[in-house]
PDB file of C-alpha atoms in Angstrom:
ATOM      1  CA  MET A   1       4.561   5.493  16.656  1.00  0.00           C
ATOM      2  CA  SER A   2       4.155   9.232  16.425  1.00  0.00           C
ATOM      3  CA  THR A   3       0.917  11.099  17.042  1.00  0.00           C
ATOM      4  CA  ARG A   4      -0.374  14.596  16.620  1.00  0.00           C
ATOM      5  CA  GLU A   5      -3.532  15.309  18.579  1.00  0.00           C
ATOM      6  CA  PRO A   6      -6.075  17.842  17.292  1.00  0.00           C
ATOM      7  CA  ALA A   7      -6.408  21.178  19.032  1.00  0.00           C
ATOM      8  CA  SER A   8      -9.162  20.963  21.673  1.00  0.00           C
ATOM      9  CA  GLU A   9     -11.045  23.989  20.389  1.00  0.00           C
ATOM     10  CA  LYS A  10     -11.439  22.257  17.023  1.00  0.00           C
ATOM     11  CA  ILE A  11     -12.984  19.087  18.396  1.00  0.00           C
ATOM     12  CA  GLU A  12     -16.231  20.744  19.485  1.00  0.00           C
ATOM     13  CA  ASP A  13     -16.930  21.949  15.946  1.00  0.00           C
ATOM     14  CA  SER A  14     -15.997  18.666  14.264  1.00  0.00           C
ATOM     15  CA  PRO A  15     -18.390  15.933  13.162  1.00  0.00           C
ATOM     16  CA  PRO A  16     -18.115  12.551  14.922  1.00  0.00           C
ATOM     17  CA  ILE A  17     -14.590  11.274  14.367  1.00  0.00           C
ATOM     18  CA  SER A  18     -14.247   8.677  11.617  1.00  0.00           C
ATOM     19  CA  ARG A  19     -11.296   6.331  11.888  1.00  0.00           C
ATOM     20  CA  ALA A  20      -9.328   5.207   8.851  1.00  0.00           C
ATOM     21  CA  LEU A  21      -6.339   2.959   8.241  1.00  0.00           C
ATOM     22  CA  VAL A  22      -3.867   3.745   5.440  1.00  0.00           C
ATOM     23  CA  VAL A  23      -1.174   1.246   4.429  1.00  0.00           C
ATOM     24  CA  GLU A  24       1.677   2.084   2.072  1.00  0.00           C
ATOM     25  CA  GLY A  25       2.974  -0.413  -0.485  1.00  0.00           C
ATOM     26  CA  GLY A  26       6.578  -1.081  -1.423  1.00  0.00           C
ATOM     27  CA  ALA A  27       6.644  -4.651  -2.799  1.00  0.00           C
ATOM     28  CA  MET A  28       8.669  -6.850  -0.413  1.00  0.00           C
ATOM     29  CA  ARG A  29       8.790  -4.032   2.153  1.00  0.00           C
ATOM     30  CA  GLY A  30       5.150  -4.940   2.717  1.00  0.00           C
ATOM     31  CA  ILE A  31       6.367  -7.631   5.112  1.00  0.00           C
ATOM     32  CA  PHE A  32       6.496  -4.919   7.799  1.00  0.00           C
ATOM     33  CA  ALA A  33       2.780  -4.116   7.431  1.00  0.00           C
ATOM     34  CA  ALA A  34       2.046  -7.845   7.400  1.00  0.00           C
ATOM     35  CA  GLY A  35       3.495  -8.035  10.901  1.00  0.00           C
ATOM     36  CA  VAL A  36       1.634  -4.939  12.078  1.00  0.00           C
ATOM     37  CA  LEU A  37      -1.721  -6.191  10.837  1.00  0.00           C
ATOM     38  CA  ASP A  38      -1.241  -9.668  12.291  1.00  0.00           C
ATOM     39  CA  SER A  39      -0.705  -8.074  15.703  1.00  0.00           C
ATOM     40  CA  PHE A  40      -3.998  -6.223  15.217  1.00  0.00           C
ATOM     41  CA  LEU A  41      -5.789  -9.480  14.385  1.00  0.00           C
ATOM     42  CA  GLU A  42      -4.322 -11.195  17.440  1.00  0.00           C
ATOM     43  CA  HIS A  43      -5.965  -8.530  19.606  1.00  0.00           C
ATOM     44  CA  ASN A  44      -9.218  -8.248  17.633  1.00  0.00           C
ATOM     45  CA  TYR A  45      -8.349  -4.654  16.854  1.00  0.00           C
ATOM     46  CA  GLN A  46     -10.451  -3.422  13.956  1.00  0.00           C
ATOM     47  CA  PRO A  47     -12.039  -0.041  14.765  1.00  0.00           C
ATOM     48  CA  PHE A  48     -11.726   1.445  11.287  1.00  0.00           C
ATOM     49  CA  TRP A  49     -14.480   2.926   9.153  1.00  0.00           C
ATOM     50  CA  ARG A  50     -12.425   2.744   5.975  1.00  0.00           C
ATOM     51  CA  ALA A  51      -9.071   1.320   4.895  1.00  0.00           C
ATOM     52  CA  TYR A  52      -6.941   2.632   2.050  1.00  0.00           C
ATOM     53  CA  GLY A  53      -4.160   0.668   0.420  1.00  0.00           C
ATOM     54  CA  VAL A  54      -1.728   0.832  -2.458  1.00  0.00           C
ATOM     55  CA  SER A  55       0.020  -2.136  -4.084  1.00  0.00           C
ATOM     56  CA  ALA A  56       1.391  -4.411  -1.338  1.00  0.00           C
ATOM     57  CA  GLY A  57      -0.429  -2.234   1.193  1.00  0.00           C
ATOM     58  CA  ALA A  58      -3.716  -3.156  -0.456  1.00  0.00           C
ATOM     59  CA  THR A  59      -2.972  -6.871  -0.536  1.00  0.00           C
ATOM     60  CA  ASN A  60      -2.014  -6.714   3.135  1.00  0.00           C
ATOM     61  CA  LEU A  61      -5.282  -4.986   3.951  1.00  0.00           C
ATOM     62  CA  ILE A  62      -7.554  -7.508   2.253  1.00  0.00           C
ATOM     63  CA  GLY A  63      -5.987 -10.276   4.340  1.00  0.00           C
ATOM     64  CA  TYR A  64      -6.456  -8.201   7.486  1.00  0.00           C
ATOM     65  CA  LEU A  65     -10.067  -7.262   6.757  1.00  0.00           C
ATOM     66  CA  ALA A  66     -10.828 -10.881   5.897  1.00  0.00           C
ATOM     67  CA  GLY A  67      -9.465 -11.871   9.308  1.00  0.00           C
ATOM     68  CA  ASP A  68      -6.867 -14.245   7.867  1.00  0.00           C
ATOM     69  CA  HIS A  69      -3.986 -14.118  10.332  1.00  0.00           C
ATOM     70  CA  GLY A  70      -0.651 -15.078   8.772  1.00  0.00           C
ATOM     71  CA  ARG A  71      -1.908 -15.026   5.177  1.00  0.00           C
ATOM     72  CA  ASN A  72       0.151 -12.008   4.117  1.00  0.00           C
ATOM     73  CA  ARG A  73       3.333 -13.367   5.668  1.00  0.00           C
ATOM     74  CA  LYS A  74       2.795 -16.710   3.975  1.00  0.00           C
ATOM     75  CA  ILE A  75       2.425 -15.086   0.548  1.00  0.00           C
ATOM     76  CA  ILE A  76       5.433 -12.783   0.900  1.00  0.00           C
ATOM     77  CA  ILE A  77       7.854 -15.406   2.181  1.00  0.00           C
ATOM     78  CA  GLY A  78       6.357 -18.116  -0.013  1.00  0.00           C
ATOM     79  CA  HIS A  79       4.877 -17.123  -3.355  1.00  0.00           C
ATOM     80  CA  ALA A  80       6.799 -13.845  -3.669  1.00  0.00           C
ATOM     81  CA  LEU A  81      10.100 -15.732  -3.410  1.00  0.00           C
ATOM     82  CA  GLN A  82       9.256 -18.050  -6.284  1.00  0.00           C
ATOM     83  CA  PRO A  83      10.977 -17.567  -9.673  1.00  0.00           C
ATOM     84  CA  GLU A  84       7.563 -17.172 -11.289  1.00  0.00           C
ATOM     85  CA  PHE A  85       7.302 -13.798  -9.530  1.00  0.00           C
ATOM     86  CA  ILE A  86      10.764 -12.197  -9.778  1.00  0.00           C
ATOM     87  CA  ASP A  87      12.878 -13.311 -12.738  1.00  0.00           C
ATOM     88  CA  TRP A  88      15.758 -11.180 -14.008  1.00  0.00           C
ATOM     89  CA  LYS A  89      16.436 -13.475 -16.961  1.00  0.00           C
ATOM     90  CA  ARG A  90      12.826 -13.169 -18.089  1.00  0.00           C
ATOM     91  CA  PHE A  91      13.086  -9.403 -17.755  1.00  0.00           C
ATOM     92  CA  ALA A  92      16.273  -9.299 -19.833  1.00  0.00           C
ATOM     93  CA  THR A  93      14.462 -11.038 -22.685  1.00  0.00           C
ATOM     94  CA  GLY A  94      11.488  -8.693 -22.676  1.00  0.00           C
ATOM     95  CA  GLY A  95       9.263 -10.245 -20.032  1.00  0.00           C
ATOM     96  CA  HIS A  96       8.157  -9.096 -16.604  1.00  0.00           C
ATOM     97  CA  LEU A  97      10.666  -8.606 -13.828  1.00  0.00           C
ATOM     98  CA  CYS A  98       7.837  -8.882 -11.288  1.00  0.00           C
ATOM     99  CA  ASP A  99       4.827 -10.802 -12.566  1.00  0.00           C
ATOM    100  CA  VAL A 100       2.225  -9.305 -10.264  1.00  0.00           C
ATOM    101  CA  SER A 101      -0.648 -10.942 -12.122  1.00  0.00           C
ATOM    102  CA  TRP A 102       0.821 -14.378 -11.428  1.00  0.00           C
ATOM    103  CA  LEU A 103       1.467 -13.488  -7.783  1.00  0.00           C
ATOM    104  CA  TRP A 104      -2.040 -12.176  -7.139  1.00  0.00           C
ATOM    105  CA  HIS A 105      -3.934 -14.946  -8.913  1.00  0.00           C
ATOM    106  CA  GLN A 106      -1.725 -17.845  -7.773  1.00  0.00           C
ATOM    107  CA  SER A 107      -1.757 -16.764  -4.128  1.00  0.00           C
ATOM    108  CA  PHE A 108      -5.519 -16.156  -4.338  1.00  0.00           C
ATOM    109  CA  ASN A 109      -5.936 -19.750  -5.496  1.00  0.00           C
ATOM    110  CA  ASP A 110      -3.411 -21.310  -3.098  1.00  0.00           C
ATOM    111  CA  VAL A 111      -3.809 -19.371   0.159  1.00  0.00           C
ATOM    112  CA  PRO A 112      -7.363 -19.242   1.531  1.00  0.00           C
ATOM    113  CA  LEU A 113      -8.905 -15.777   1.712  1.00  0.00           C
ATOM    114  CA  SER A 114     -12.074 -15.327   3.755  1.00  0.00           C
ATOM    115  CA  LEU A 115     -13.483 -12.932   1.180  1.00  0.00           C
ATOM    116  CA  ASP A 116     -17.056 -13.239   2.438  1.00  0.00           C
ATOM    117  CA  ARG A 117     -15.942 -11.959   5.834  1.00  0.00           C
ATOM    118  CA  TYR A 118     -14.629  -8.802   4.171  1.00  0.00           C
ATOM    119  CA  LEU A 119     -17.686  -8.426   1.927  1.00  0.00           C
ATOM    120  CA  THR A 120     -20.090  -8.713   4.860  1.00  0.00           C
ATOM    121  CA  GLY A 121     -17.974  -6.550   7.161  1.00  0.00           C
ATOM    122  CA  THR A 122     -18.411  -2.894   8.004  1.00  0.00           C
ATOM    123  CA  THR A 123     -15.025  -1.598   6.820  1.00  0.00           C
ATOM    124  CA  GLU A 124     -14.698  -0.415   3.222  1.00  0.00           C
ATOM    125  CA  LEU A 125     -11.419  -1.135   1.430  1.00  0.00           C
ATOM    126  CA  TRP A 126     -10.354   1.464  -1.116  1.00  0.00           C
ATOM    127  CA  VAL A 127      -7.443   0.660  -3.418  1.00  0.00           C
ATOM    128  CA  THR A 128      -5.440   3.145  -5.475  1.00  0.00           C
ATOM    129  CA  THR A 129      -4.278   2.738  -9.060  1.00  0.00           C
ATOM    130  CA  THR A 130      -2.747   5.245 -11.473  1.00  0.00           C
ATOM    131  CA  SER A 131      -4.326   5.907 -14.852  1.00  0.00           C
ATOM    132  CA  ALA A 132      -1.713   5.444 -17.580  1.00  0.00           C
ATOM    133  CA  ARG A 133      -3.728   7.759 -19.805  1.00  0.00           C
ATOM    134  CA  THR A 134      -4.133  10.715 -17.406  1.00  0.00           C
ATOM    135  CA  GLY A 135      -1.422  10.087 -14.794  1.00  0.00           C
ATOM    136  CA  GLU A 136      -4.010  10.694 -12.052  1.00  0.00           C
ATOM    137  CA  ALA A 137      -4.825   8.548  -9.058  1.00  0.00           C
ATOM    138  CA  CYS A 138      -7.970   6.413  -9.279  1.00  0.00           C
ATOM    139  CA  TYR A 139      -9.650   5.012  -6.166  1.00  0.00           C
ATOM    140  CA  PHE A 140     -11.825   1.908  -6.171  1.00  0.00           C
ATOM    141  CA  ARG A 141     -13.952   0.430  -3.419  1.00  0.00           C
ATOM    142  CA  ILE A 142     -13.200  -3.283  -3.536  1.00  0.00           C
ATOM    143  CA  ASP A 143     -16.011  -5.771  -4.124  1.00  0.00           C
ATOM    144  CA  GLU A 144     -16.323  -9.255  -5.602  1.00  0.00           C
ATOM    145  CA  ARG A 145     -16.615  -7.862  -9.145  1.00  0.00           C
ATOM    146  CA  ASN A 146     -13.470  -5.709  -9.320  1.00  0.00           C
ATOM    147  CA  ILE A 147     -11.079  -7.340  -6.853  1.00  0.00           C
ATOM    148  CA  HIS A 148      -8.875  -9.155  -9.372  1.00  0.00           C
ATOM    149  CA  ASP A 149      -8.565  -6.310 -11.869  1.00  0.00           C
ATOM    150  CA  VAL A 150      -7.936  -3.582  -9.286  1.00  0.00           C
ATOM    151  CA  PHE A 151      -5.405  -5.507  -7.201  1.00  0.00           C
ATOM    152  CA  THR A 152      -3.389  -6.510 -10.242  1.00  0.00           C
ATOM    153  CA  ALA A 153      -3.367  -2.922 -11.493  1.00  0.00           C
ATOM    154  CA  SER A 154      -2.446  -1.397  -8.127  1.00  0.00           C
ATOM    155  CA  CYS A 155       0.569  -3.727  -7.875  1.00  0.00           C
ATOM    156  CA  ALA A 156       1.753  -3.305 -11.483  1.00  0.00           C
ATOM    157  CA  ILE A 157       5.172  -1.701 -10.904  1.00  0.00           C
ATOM    158  CA  PRO A 158       5.984   0.371 -13.997  1.00  0.00           C
ATOM    159  CA  ILE A 159       8.600  -1.217 -16.259  1.00  0.00           C
ATOM    160  CA  ALA A 160       9.021  -4.175 -13.872  1.00  0.00           C
ATOM    161  CA  TYR A 161       5.547  -5.241 -15.019  1.00  0.00           C
ATOM    162  CA  ARG A 162       5.410  -4.488 -18.706  1.00  0.00           C
ATOM    163  CA  ASP A 163       1.623  -4.444 -19.159  1.00  0.00           C
ATOM    164  CA  TYR A 164      -1.007  -1.908 -18.177  1.00  0.00           C
ATOM    165  CA  PRO A 165      -3.849  -3.879 -16.589  1.00  0.00           C
ATOM    166  CA  MET A 166      -7.311  -2.684 -17.583  1.00  0.00           C
ATOM    167  CA  VAL A 167      -9.844  -1.495 -15.021  1.00  0.00           C
ATOM    168  CA  ASN A 168     -13.200  -0.397 -16.403  1.00  0.00           C
ATOM    169  CA  GLY A 169     -11.622  -0.149 -19.834  1.00  0.00           C
ATOM    170  CA  GLU A 170      -8.820   2.135 -18.637  1.00  0.00           C
ATOM    171  CA  PRO A 171      -5.107   1.158 -18.725  1.00  0.00           C
ATOM    172  CA  MET A 172      -3.691   1.318 -15.204  1.00  0.00           C
ATOM    173  CA  THR A 173      -0.409   0.988 -13.365  1.00  0.00           C
ATOM    174  CA  ASP A 174       0.974   1.050  -9.800  1.00  0.00           C
ATOM    175  CA  GLY A 175      -1.092   3.293  -7.526  1.00  0.00           C
ATOM    176  CA  GLY A 176       2.117   4.480  -5.892  1.00  0.00           C
ATOM    177  CA  VAL A 177       2.966   6.616  -8.920  1.00  0.00           C
ATOM    178  CA  ALA A 178       0.117   9.054  -8.273  1.00  0.00           C
ATOM    179  CA  ASP A 179      -0.698   8.533  -4.583  1.00  0.00           C
ATOM    180  CA  ALA A 180       1.590   6.215  -2.652  1.00  0.00           C
ATOM    181  CA  ILE A 181       0.096   6.990   0.780  1.00  0.00           C
ATOM    182  CA  PRO A 182      -3.573   8.009   0.335  1.00  0.00           C
ATOM    183  CA  VAL A 183      -3.894   9.736   3.688  1.00  0.00           C
ATOM    184  CA  ILE A 184      -5.026  13.027   2.139  1.00  0.00           C
ATOM    185  CA  ARG A 185      -7.730  11.121   0.277  1.00  0.00           C
ATOM    186  CA  ALA A 186      -8.830   9.591   3.593  1.00  0.00           C
ATOM    187  CA  TYR A 187      -9.027  13.062   5.122  1.00  0.00           C
ATOM    188  CA  GLU A 188     -10.990  14.415   2.164  1.00  0.00           C
ATOM    189  CA  ASP A 189     -13.407  11.506   2.556  1.00  0.00           C
ATOM    190  CA  GLY A 190     -14.110  12.570   6.133  1.00  0.00           C
ATOM    191  CA  ALA A 191     -11.651  10.589   8.242  1.00  0.00           C
ATOM    192  CA  ARG A 192     -10.425  12.546  11.241  1.00  0.00           C
ATOM    193  CA  ASP A 193      -8.504   9.878  13.129  1.00  0.00           C
ATOM    194  CA  ILE A 194      -6.104   8.213  10.707  1.00  0.00           C
ATOM    195  CA  THR A 195      -3.571   5.471  11.363  1.00  0.00           C
ATOM    196  CA  VAL A 196      -0.843   5.220   8.722  1.00  0.00           C
ATOM    197  CA  VAL A 197       1.484   2.239   8.291  1.00  0.00           C
ATOM    198  CA  LEU A 198       4.566   3.280   6.319  1.00  0.00           C
ATOM    199  CA  SER A 199       7.175   1.050   4.712  1.00  0.00           C
ATOM    200  CA  ARG A 200      10.124   3.426   5.165  1.00  0.00           C
ATOM    201  CA  PRO A 201      11.731   4.561   8.431  1.00  0.00           C
ATOM    202  CA  THR A 202      11.163   8.000   9.929  1.00  0.00           C
ATOM    203  CA  GLY A 203      12.949  10.776   8.063  1.00  0.00           C
ATOM    204  CA  TYR A 204      12.859   9.173   4.630  1.00  0.00           C
ATOM    205  CA  ARG A 205      12.251  11.489   1.671  1.00  0.00           C
ATOM    206  CA  LYS A 206      11.949  10.398  -1.929  1.00  0.00           C
ATOM    207  CA  LYS A 207      14.445  11.870  -4.374  1.00  0.00           C
ATOM    208  CA  PRO A 208      13.295  13.147  -7.776  1.00  0.00           C
ATOM    209  CA  PRO A 209      14.590  11.386 -10.900  1.00  0.00           C
ATOM    210  CA  LYS A 210      17.982  12.705 -12.024  1.00  0.00           C
ATOM    211  CA  PHE A 211      17.207  12.573 -15.724  1.00  0.00           C
ATOM    212  CA  ALA A 212      13.796  13.736 -16.908  1.00  0.00           C
ATOM    213  CA  PHE A 213      14.289  12.164 -20.317  1.00  0.00           C
ATOM    214  CA  VAL A 214      14.263   8.638 -18.843  1.00  0.00           C
ATOM    215  CA  PRO A 215      10.565   8.442 -17.813  1.00  0.00           C
ATOM    216  CA  LYS A 216       9.618  10.403 -20.914  1.00  0.00           C
ATOM    217  CA  ARG A 217      11.289   7.752 -23.028  1.00  0.00           C
ATOM    218  CA  LEU A 218      10.041   4.809 -20.989  1.00  0.00           C
ATOM    219  CA  PHE A 219       6.459   6.060 -21.032  1.00  0.00           C
ATOM    220  CA  ARG A 220       6.480   7.663 -24.468  1.00  0.00           C
ATOM    221  CA  ASP A 221       3.105   6.075 -25.276  1.00  0.00           C
ATOM    222  CA  TYR A 222       1.625   7.684 -22.148  1.00  0.00           C
ATOM    223  CA  PRO A 223       3.036  11.220 -21.746  1.00  0.00           C
ATOM    224  CA  ALA A 224       0.772  12.047 -18.793  1.00  0.00           C
ATOM    225  CA  LEU A 225       2.147   9.026 -16.958  1.00  0.00           C
ATOM    226  CA  ALA A 226       5.673  10.247 -17.671  1.00  0.00           C
ATOM    227  CA  GLU A 227       4.806  13.600 -16.108  1.00  0.00           C
ATOM    228  CA  ALA A 228       3.242  11.876 -13.111  1.00  0.00           C
ATOM    229  CA  SER A 229       6.420   9.856 -12.681  1.00  0.00           C
ATOM    230  CA  LEU A 230       8.473  13.043 -12.696  1.00  0.00           C
ATOM    231  CA  ARG A 231       6.222  14.536  -9.982  1.00  0.00           C
ATOM    232  CA  ARG A 232       6.148  11.383  -7.899  1.00  0.00           C
ATOM    233  CA  ALA A 233       8.780  12.466  -5.378  1.00  0.00           C
ATOM    234  CA  GLU A 234       7.167  15.876  -4.938  1.00  0.00           C
ATOM    235  CA  ARG A 235       3.758  14.323  -4.245  1.00  0.00           C
ATOM    236  CA  TYR A 236       5.188  11.690  -1.950  1.00  0.00           C
ATOM    237  CA  ASN A 237       7.125  14.184   0.147  1.00  0.00           C
ATOM    238  CA  ALA A 238       4.108  16.506   0.335  1.00  0.00           C
ATOM    239  CA  THR A 239       2.106  13.601   1.729  1.00  0.00           C
ATOM    240  CA  LEU A 240       4.753  12.985   4.383  1.00  0.00           C
ATOM    241  CA  SER A 241       4.533  16.670   5.310  1.00  0.00           C
ATOM    242  CA  PHE A 242       0.751  16.295   5.692  1.00  0.00           C
ATOM    243  CA  ILE A 243       1.291  13.289   7.950  1.00  0.00           C
ATOM    244  CA  GLU A 244       3.774  15.188  10.081  1.00  0.00           C
ATOM    245  CA  ASN A 245       1.631  18.344  10.231  1.00  0.00           C
ATOM    246  CA  PRO A 246      -2.030  17.367   9.734  1.00  0.00           C
ATOM    247  CA  PRO A 247      -4.909  19.841   9.887  1.00  0.00           C
ATOM    248  CA  GLY A 248      -5.986  20.874  13.370  1.00  0.00           C
ATOM    249  CA  ASP A 249      -9.148  18.786  13.250  1.00  0.00           C
ATOM    250  CA  CYS A 250      -7.312  15.568  12.449  1.00  0.00           C
ATOM    251  CA  THR A 251      -5.209  13.087  14.415  1.00  0.00           C
ATOM    252  CA  VAL A 252      -2.634  11.100  12.444  1.00  0.00           C
ATOM    253  CA  ARG A 253      -0.996   8.122  14.135  1.00  0.00           C
ATOM    254  CA  VAL A 254       2.040   6.691  12.357  1.00  0.00           C
ATOM    255  CA  ILE A 255       3.565   3.227  12.527  1.00  0.00           C
ATOM    256  CA  VAL A 256       6.995   3.107  10.886  1.00  0.00           C
ATOM    257  CA  PRO A 257       9.776   0.546  10.481  1.00  0.00           C
ATOM    258  CA  PRO A 258      12.848   0.979  12.682  1.00  0.00           C
ATOM    259  CA  ALA A 259      15.842   2.891  11.369  1.00  0.00           C
ATOM    260  CA  GLU A 260      17.697  -0.378  10.782  1.00  0.00           C
ATOM    261  CA  PHE A 261      14.889  -1.898   8.667  1.00  0.00           C
ATOM    262  CA  ALA A 262      16.782  -3.941   6.078  1.00  0.00           C
ATOM    263  CA  VAL A 263      14.058  -5.016   3.641  1.00  0.00           C
ATOM    264  CA  GLY A 264      14.118  -3.397   0.209  1.00  0.00           C
ATOM    265  CA  ARG A 265      11.623  -3.437  -2.641  1.00  0.00           C
ATOM    266  CA  LEU A 266      13.053  -6.648  -4.139  1.00  0.00           C
ATOM    267  CA  THR A 267      14.646  -8.298  -1.077  1.00  0.00           C
ATOM    268  CA  ARG A 268      14.562 -12.085  -1.359  1.00  0.00           C
ATOM    269  CA  LYS A 269      16.603 -13.159   1.685  1.00  0.00           C
ATOM    270  CA  LEU A 270      14.301 -15.142   3.923  1.00  0.00           C
ATOM    271  CA  GLU A 271      16.066 -14.141   7.141  1.00  0.00           C
ATOM    272  CA  LEU A 272      15.664 -10.418   6.339  1.00  0.00           C
ATOM    273  CA  LEU A 273      11.996 -10.886   5.509  1.00  0.00           C
ATOM    274  CA  GLU A 274      11.406 -12.802   8.747  1.00  0.00           C
ATOM    275  CA  GLN A 275      13.169 -10.039  10.650  1.00  0.00           C
ATOM    276  CA  GLY A 276      11.037  -7.407   8.884  1.00  0.00           C
ATOM    277  CA  TYR A 277       7.871  -9.279   9.833  1.00  0.00           C
ATOM    278  CA  GLN A 278       8.898  -9.457  13.477  1.00  0.00           C
ATOM    279  CA  GLU A 279       9.744  -5.744  13.460  1.00  0.00           C
ATOM    280  CA  GLY A 280       6.291  -4.992  12.119  1.00  0.00           C
ATOM    281  CA  HIS A 281       4.655  -7.274  14.652  1.00  0.00           C
ATOM    282  CA  GLN A 282       6.479  -5.551  17.509  1.00  0.00           C
ATOM    283  CA  ALA A 283       5.598  -2.106  16.138  1.00  0.00           C
ATOM    284  CA  GLY A 284       1.950  -3.152  16.026  1.00  0.00           C
ATOM    285  CA  LEU A 285       2.055  -4.354  19.621  1.00  0.00           C
ATOM    286  CA  SER A 286       3.657  -1.063  20.729  1.00  0.00           C
ATOM    287  CA  TYR A 287       0.904   0.860  18.934  1.00  0.00           C
ATOM    288  CA  LEU A 288      -1.800  -1.196  20.633  1.00  0.00           C
ATOM    289  CA  GLU A 289      -0.194  -0.628  24.017  1.00  0.00           C
ATOM    290  CA  GLU A 290      -0.199   3.124  23.457  1.00  0.00           C
ATOM    291  CA  MET A 291      -3.829   2.988  22.323  1.00  0.00           C
ATOM    292  CA  SER A 292      -4.991   1.016  25.378  1.00  0.00           C
TER     293      SER A 292
END
């Protein structure tokens, strides 16, 4: 974990510190955050005013805020390894590579979620999607009315999921396109003590697409989304710079996978996923020790 403390002269002029938790997505890389959040649950650690999640980061957070220890791990190493979720043959014939709608709804039905505990709790969960029409990030506070639509949309990896799920009549896609790590949003909302769980090791930077014509062709029906895709690396790296050098009135605490983290976006090897979970669990315990 890395931390930057605010300058002391700034604290006196600041409003009471609000604590937020931000969790990045990354499909199967979300197994790391699953381990982190389970370690938090084991120690009844939930001091956050708001939580912000994208894609797999959002699905991890709802399990955490519902108090369901082990739920996220069970879904990732269970449902997410089923052929109904990832199917290359289906993709080759025009279907989804990653059927996120099936994964969300089937796991919601099969793996108990203490939704009432979240709904009656004090921590707001905000989930990010990307508007296919404008290419801009959209942020939704999760409640019982929008949970299914927003979660499906936030997880809808472009191209890998061929549809654009509708939220409030607007076609949406993966929140990671426009705002993969909504820490700046948390700051703008008033958070001044922010914990960020990343799914890439320290030092990672996203590379821009080599050929601009590819997203323009893939998203020809949504030109603003194509432009957002082209700017994705720039936005992502700017967010990492914010995390590394936050404003003077803000503390950002970062939990990152180890350099040898071996889980990729579409990893399906059970032993690697189990290892990634344990690495996240240990990182969470180390964070809690530093916070004590």
